[in-house]
Amino acid sequence: EVTIEAVPPQVAEDNNVLLLVHNLPLALGAFAWYKGNTTAIDKEIARFVPNSNMNFTGQAYSGREIIYSNGSLLFQMITMKDMGVYTLDMTDENYRRTQATVRFHVHQPVTQPFLQVTNTTVKELDSVTLTCLSNDIGANIQWLFNSQSLQLTERMTLSQNNSILRIDPIKREDAGEYQCEISNPVSVRRSNSIKLDIIFDPHHHHHH
């Protein structure tokens, strides 16, 4: 059975992706690639005729695709518009047609996030809120403390897809450097770092 794999399945904008065909039948009259889950003539990118070893471009050809005799299709300089489903249409010597499809995702590299804090100098047992500001909707947010992955304690809460970290009450062991890191399947960026100083306040401790 013919299977197609996108290499890589998650591709950064402006990079290349190869639609790699496995188990292409040997005796094919022709095969053609289409944009979308279709074999409509205006969606044809390119076609290859094995007997004559010739290839032809179709109406959906952008100038960035290369079709190979092994069935594969290479995209160069991928754009967000290229994301989606592609169909390989195979015609055997008896003019029977079969199709196989493949999909890939295109991502823009994330931009650097910006870390904000309510106050960098905090009295012990007060609270502090750190906010990771990012333009990249849906990106994954991680928190770092002194360049290591932050271990959450019961005094810490994360909200709004992890973009807001609240520490309440804060303790002396929370002093140090904080950063947030955002990532998607093709890129990762770290924010500026914020150093928190914790002031010991003897007045707070009279109540205990």
Short mmCIF file of C-alpha atoms in Angstrom, two decimals:
data_model
loop_
_atom_site.label_atom_id
_atom_site.label_comp_id
_atom_site.label_asym_id
_atom_site.label_seq_id
_atom_site.Cartn_x
_atom_site.Cartn_y
_atom_site.Cartn_z
CA GLU A 1 0.00 0.00 0.00
CA VAL A 2 1.24 3.46 -0.91
CA THR A 3 1.94 5.69 2.07
CA ILE A 4 3.25 9.24 2.09
CA GLU A 5 5.19 10.91 4.84
CA ALA A 6 5.94 14.63 5.15
CA VAL A 7 9.57 15.20 6.17
CA PRO A 8 9.49 17.07 8.48
CA PRO A 9 5.75 16.90 9.40
CA GLN A 10 6.08 20.25 11.23
CA VAL A 11 8.04 22.71 9.12
CA ALA A 12 9.26 26.25 9.81
CA GLU A 13 8.27 28.92 7.33
CA ASP A 14 10.90 29.44 4.55
CA ASN A 15 12.25 25.89 4.99
CA ASN A 16 11.82 22.85 2.73
CA VAL A 17 9.52 19.87 3.12
CA LEU A 18 9.67 16.58 1.22
CA LEU A 19 6.49 14.59 0.58
CA LEU A 20 8.16 11.18 0.61
CA VAL A 21 6.30 8.33 -1.11
CA HIS A 22 6.70 4.75 0.13
CA ASN A 23 5.84 1.67 -1.98
CA LEU A 24 5.12 3.49 -5.23
CA PRO A 25 3.90 0.86 -7.77
CA LEU A 26 6.60 0.15 -10.38
CA ALA A 27 4.51 0.05 -13.55
CA LEU A 28 2.66 3.35 -13.55
CA GLY A 29 1.48 5.18 -16.65
CA ALA A 30 1.66 8.50 -14.77
CA PHE A 31 1.37 10.09 -11.38
CA ALA A 32 0.40 13.62 -10.42
CA TRP A 33 0.35 15.81 -7.32
CA TYR A 34 -2.59 18.04 -6.38
CA LYS A 35 -3.05 20.73 -3.74
CA GLY A 36 -5.96 19.78 -1.48
CA ASN A 37 -8.00 16.60 -1.12
CA THR A 38 -8.89 16.70 -4.81
CA THR A 39 -7.83 15.75 -8.33
CA ALA A 40 -9.38 18.85 -9.92
CA ILE A 41 -7.42 19.92 -12.99
CA ASP A 42 -6.82 23.46 -11.70
CA LYS A 43 -5.27 22.04 -8.50
CA GLU A 44 -2.61 19.98 -10.29
CA ILE A 45 0.94 20.97 -9.27
CA ALA A 46 3.00 18.58 -11.39
CA ARG A 47 2.81 15.26 -13.17
CA PHE A 48 5.43 12.62 -14.00
CA VAL A 49 5.29 10.10 -16.87
CA PRO A 50 7.70 7.23 -16.04
CA ASN A 51 7.87 5.71 -19.58
CA SER A 52 9.24 8.90 -21.12
CA ASN A 53 10.87 10.03 -17.83
CA MET A 54 9.24 13.43 -18.36
CA ASN A 55 7.54 15.80 -15.97
CA PHE A 56 5.03 18.57 -16.58
CA THR A 57 3.85 21.41 -14.39
CA GLY A 58 0.17 22.07 -13.71
CA GLN A 59 -1.96 25.12 -12.97
CA ALA A 60 -1.24 24.99 -9.22
CA TYR A 61 2.55 24.90 -9.71
CA SER A 62 4.18 27.79 -7.78
CA GLY A 63 7.75 27.46 -9.08
CA ARG A 64 8.93 26.03 -5.75
CA GLU A 65 7.99 22.34 -6.24
CA ILE A 66 10.15 19.58 -7.71
CA ILE A 67 8.61 16.22 -8.67
CA TYR A 68 10.80 13.09 -8.62
CA SER A 69 10.65 9.78 -10.47
CA ASN A 70 10.19 7.94 -7.13
CA GLY A 71 6.87 9.78 -6.61
CA SER A 72 8.12 12.29 -4.06
CA LEU A 73 7.46 16.02 -4.21
CA LEU A 74 9.84 18.60 -2.74
CA PHE A 75 8.61 22.03 -1.64
CA GLN A 76 11.18 24.79 -1.31
CA MET A 77 10.78 27.97 0.76
CA ILE A 78 7.48 26.91 2.34
CA THR A 79 4.90 29.58 3.22
CA MET A 80 1.92 29.50 5.59
CA LYS A 81 -0.36 29.27 2.52
CA ASP A 82 1.21 25.91 1.56
CA MET A 83 -0.03 24.24 4.75
CA GLY A 84 -2.65 21.54 4.34
CA VAL A 85 -3.46 18.35 2.44
CA TYR A 86 -1.88 17.13 -0.81
CA THR A 87 -3.09 14.29 -3.04
CA LEU A 88 -0.97 11.93 -5.11
CA ASP A 89 -2.99 10.50 -8.01
CA MET A 90 -1.54 7.35 -9.63
CA THR A 91 -2.66 5.91 -12.98
CA ASP A 92 -1.62 2.32 -13.78
CA GLU A 93 -1.09 0.86 -17.28
CA ASN A 94 -4.78 -0.13 -17.40
CA TYR A 95 -5.78 3.48 -16.65
CA ARG A 96 -7.03 2.62 -13.17
CA ARG A 97 -6.54 5.53 -10.77
CA THR A 98 -5.75 5.41 -7.08
CA GLN A 99 -5.01 8.22 -4.63
CA ALA A 100 -3.02 8.74 -1.47
CA THR A 101 -2.95 11.90 0.66
CA VAL A 102 -0.56 13.58 3.07
CA ARG A 103 -0.74 16.66 5.32
CA PHE A 104 1.88 18.89 6.87
CA HIS A 105 1.88 21.89 9.22
CA VAL A 106 3.76 25.12 8.72
CA HIS A 107 4.79 27.27 11.68
CA GLN A 108 6.31 30.69 11.97
CA PRO A 109 9.26 30.75 14.38
CA VAL A 110 8.21 32.22 17.74
CA THR A 111 9.33 35.74 18.66
CA GLN A 112 11.06 36.60 21.93
CA PRO A 113 8.65 36.90 24.87
CA PHE A 114 8.89 39.75 27.39
CA LEU A 115 8.76 39.11 31.13
CA GLN A 116 7.09 41.68 33.42
CA VAL A 117 6.84 41.68 37.20
CA THR A 118 4.71 43.68 39.65
CA ASN A 119 7.76 44.43 41.81
CA THR A 120 11.36 43.12 41.80
CA THR A 121 11.91 43.78 45.52
CA VAL A 122 9.34 42.00 47.66
CA LYS A 123 8.87 41.59 51.39
CA GLU A 124 8.75 38.01 52.56
CA LEU A 125 5.14 36.71 52.75
CA ASP A 126 3.90 39.31 50.27
CA SER A 127 2.80 38.19 46.84
CA VAL A 128 4.32 38.75 43.42
CA THR A 129 2.98 38.27 39.90
CA LEU A 130 5.16 37.59 36.85
CA THR A 131 3.62 37.91 33.38
CA CYS A 132 5.05 36.39 30.21
CA LEU A 133 4.01 38.60 27.27
CA SER A 134 4.13 36.85 23.90
CA ASN A 135 2.83 37.59 20.40
CA ASP A 136 2.67 33.89 19.60
CA ILE A 137 -0.85 32.63 20.20
CA GLY A 138 -0.98 28.94 21.06
CA ALA A 139 2.74 28.61 21.76
CA ASN A 140 3.88 26.52 24.71
CA ILE A 141 5.06 28.51 27.79
CA GLN A 142 7.62 27.19 30.29
CA TRP A 143 9.05 28.92 33.37
CA LEU A 144 12.70 28.95 34.38
CA PHE A 145 14.24 29.72 37.76
CA ASN A 146 18.02 30.29 37.82
CA SER A 147 18.17 28.80 34.29
CA GLN A 148 16.53 25.53 35.39
CA SER A 149 12.96 24.41 34.86
CA LEU A 150 10.89 25.99 37.66
CA GLN A 151 9.61 23.45 40.18
CA LEU A 152 6.14 24.64 41.19
CA THR A 153 5.39 24.73 44.92
CA GLU A 154 1.96 24.95 46.54
CA ARG A 155 2.55 28.72 46.87
CA MET A 156 2.72 29.15 43.09
CA THR A 157 -0.19 29.28 40.66
CA LEU A 158 -0.11 29.44 36.87
CA SER A 159 -3.00 30.89 34.91
CA GLN A 160 -4.02 31.82 31.36
CA ASN A 161 -2.10 29.06 29.45
CA ASN A 162 0.78 29.38 31.92
CA SER A 163 1.47 33.00 30.93
CA ILE A 164 0.95 34.36 34.47
CA LEU A 165 2.89 33.08 37.49
CA ARG A 166 1.74 34.18 40.92
CA ILE A 167 3.73 33.43 44.06
CA ASP A 168 1.74 33.96 47.26
CA PRO A 169 3.11 34.09 49.87
CA ILE A 170 6.69 34.53 48.68
CA LYS A 171 9.58 33.10 50.73
CA ARG A 172 13.30 33.70 50.83
CA GLU A 173 14.03 30.57 48.77
CA ASP A 174 12.07 32.15 45.90
CA ALA A 175 14.76 34.83 45.44
CA GLY A 176 16.64 34.45 42.17
CA GLU A 177 16.35 34.87 38.41
CA TYR A 178 13.10 34.17 36.58
CA GLN A 179 12.56 33.74 32.83
CA CYS A 180 9.80 32.43 30.62
CA GLU A 181 10.45 30.40 27.49
CA ILE A 182 8.05 30.00 24.61
CA SER A 183 8.21 27.31 21.98
CA ASN A 184 6.34 25.73 19.09
CA PRO A 185 7.29 22.60 17.11
CA VAL A 186 9.98 24.48 15.14
CA SER A 187 11.49 27.06 17.50
CA VAL A 188 12.14 28.18 21.06
CA ARG A 189 12.92 31.64 22.57
CA ARG A 190 13.67 32.84 26.11
CA SER A 191 12.57 36.12 27.66
CA ASN A 192 14.67 38.70 29.44
CA SER A 193 15.50 37.59 32.97
CA ILE A 194 14.13 39.24 36.09
CA LYS A 195 15.94 38.99 39.42
CA LEU A 196 13.68 38.89 42.46
CA ASP A 197 15.05 40.09 45.79
CA ILE A 198 13.18 39.05 48.92
CA ILE A 199 13.43 41.31 51.95
CA PHE A 200 13.05 39.70 55.33
CA ASP A 201 10.43 41.73 57.25
CA PRO A 202 10.48 41.05 61.02
CA HIS A 203 7.08 42.78 61.47
CA HIS A 204 5.37 40.07 59.42
CA HIS A 205 6.57 37.41 61.80
CA HIS A 206 5.02 38.85 64.98
CA HIS A 207 1.66 37.45 63.90
CA HIS A 208 2.84 33.83 63.85
#
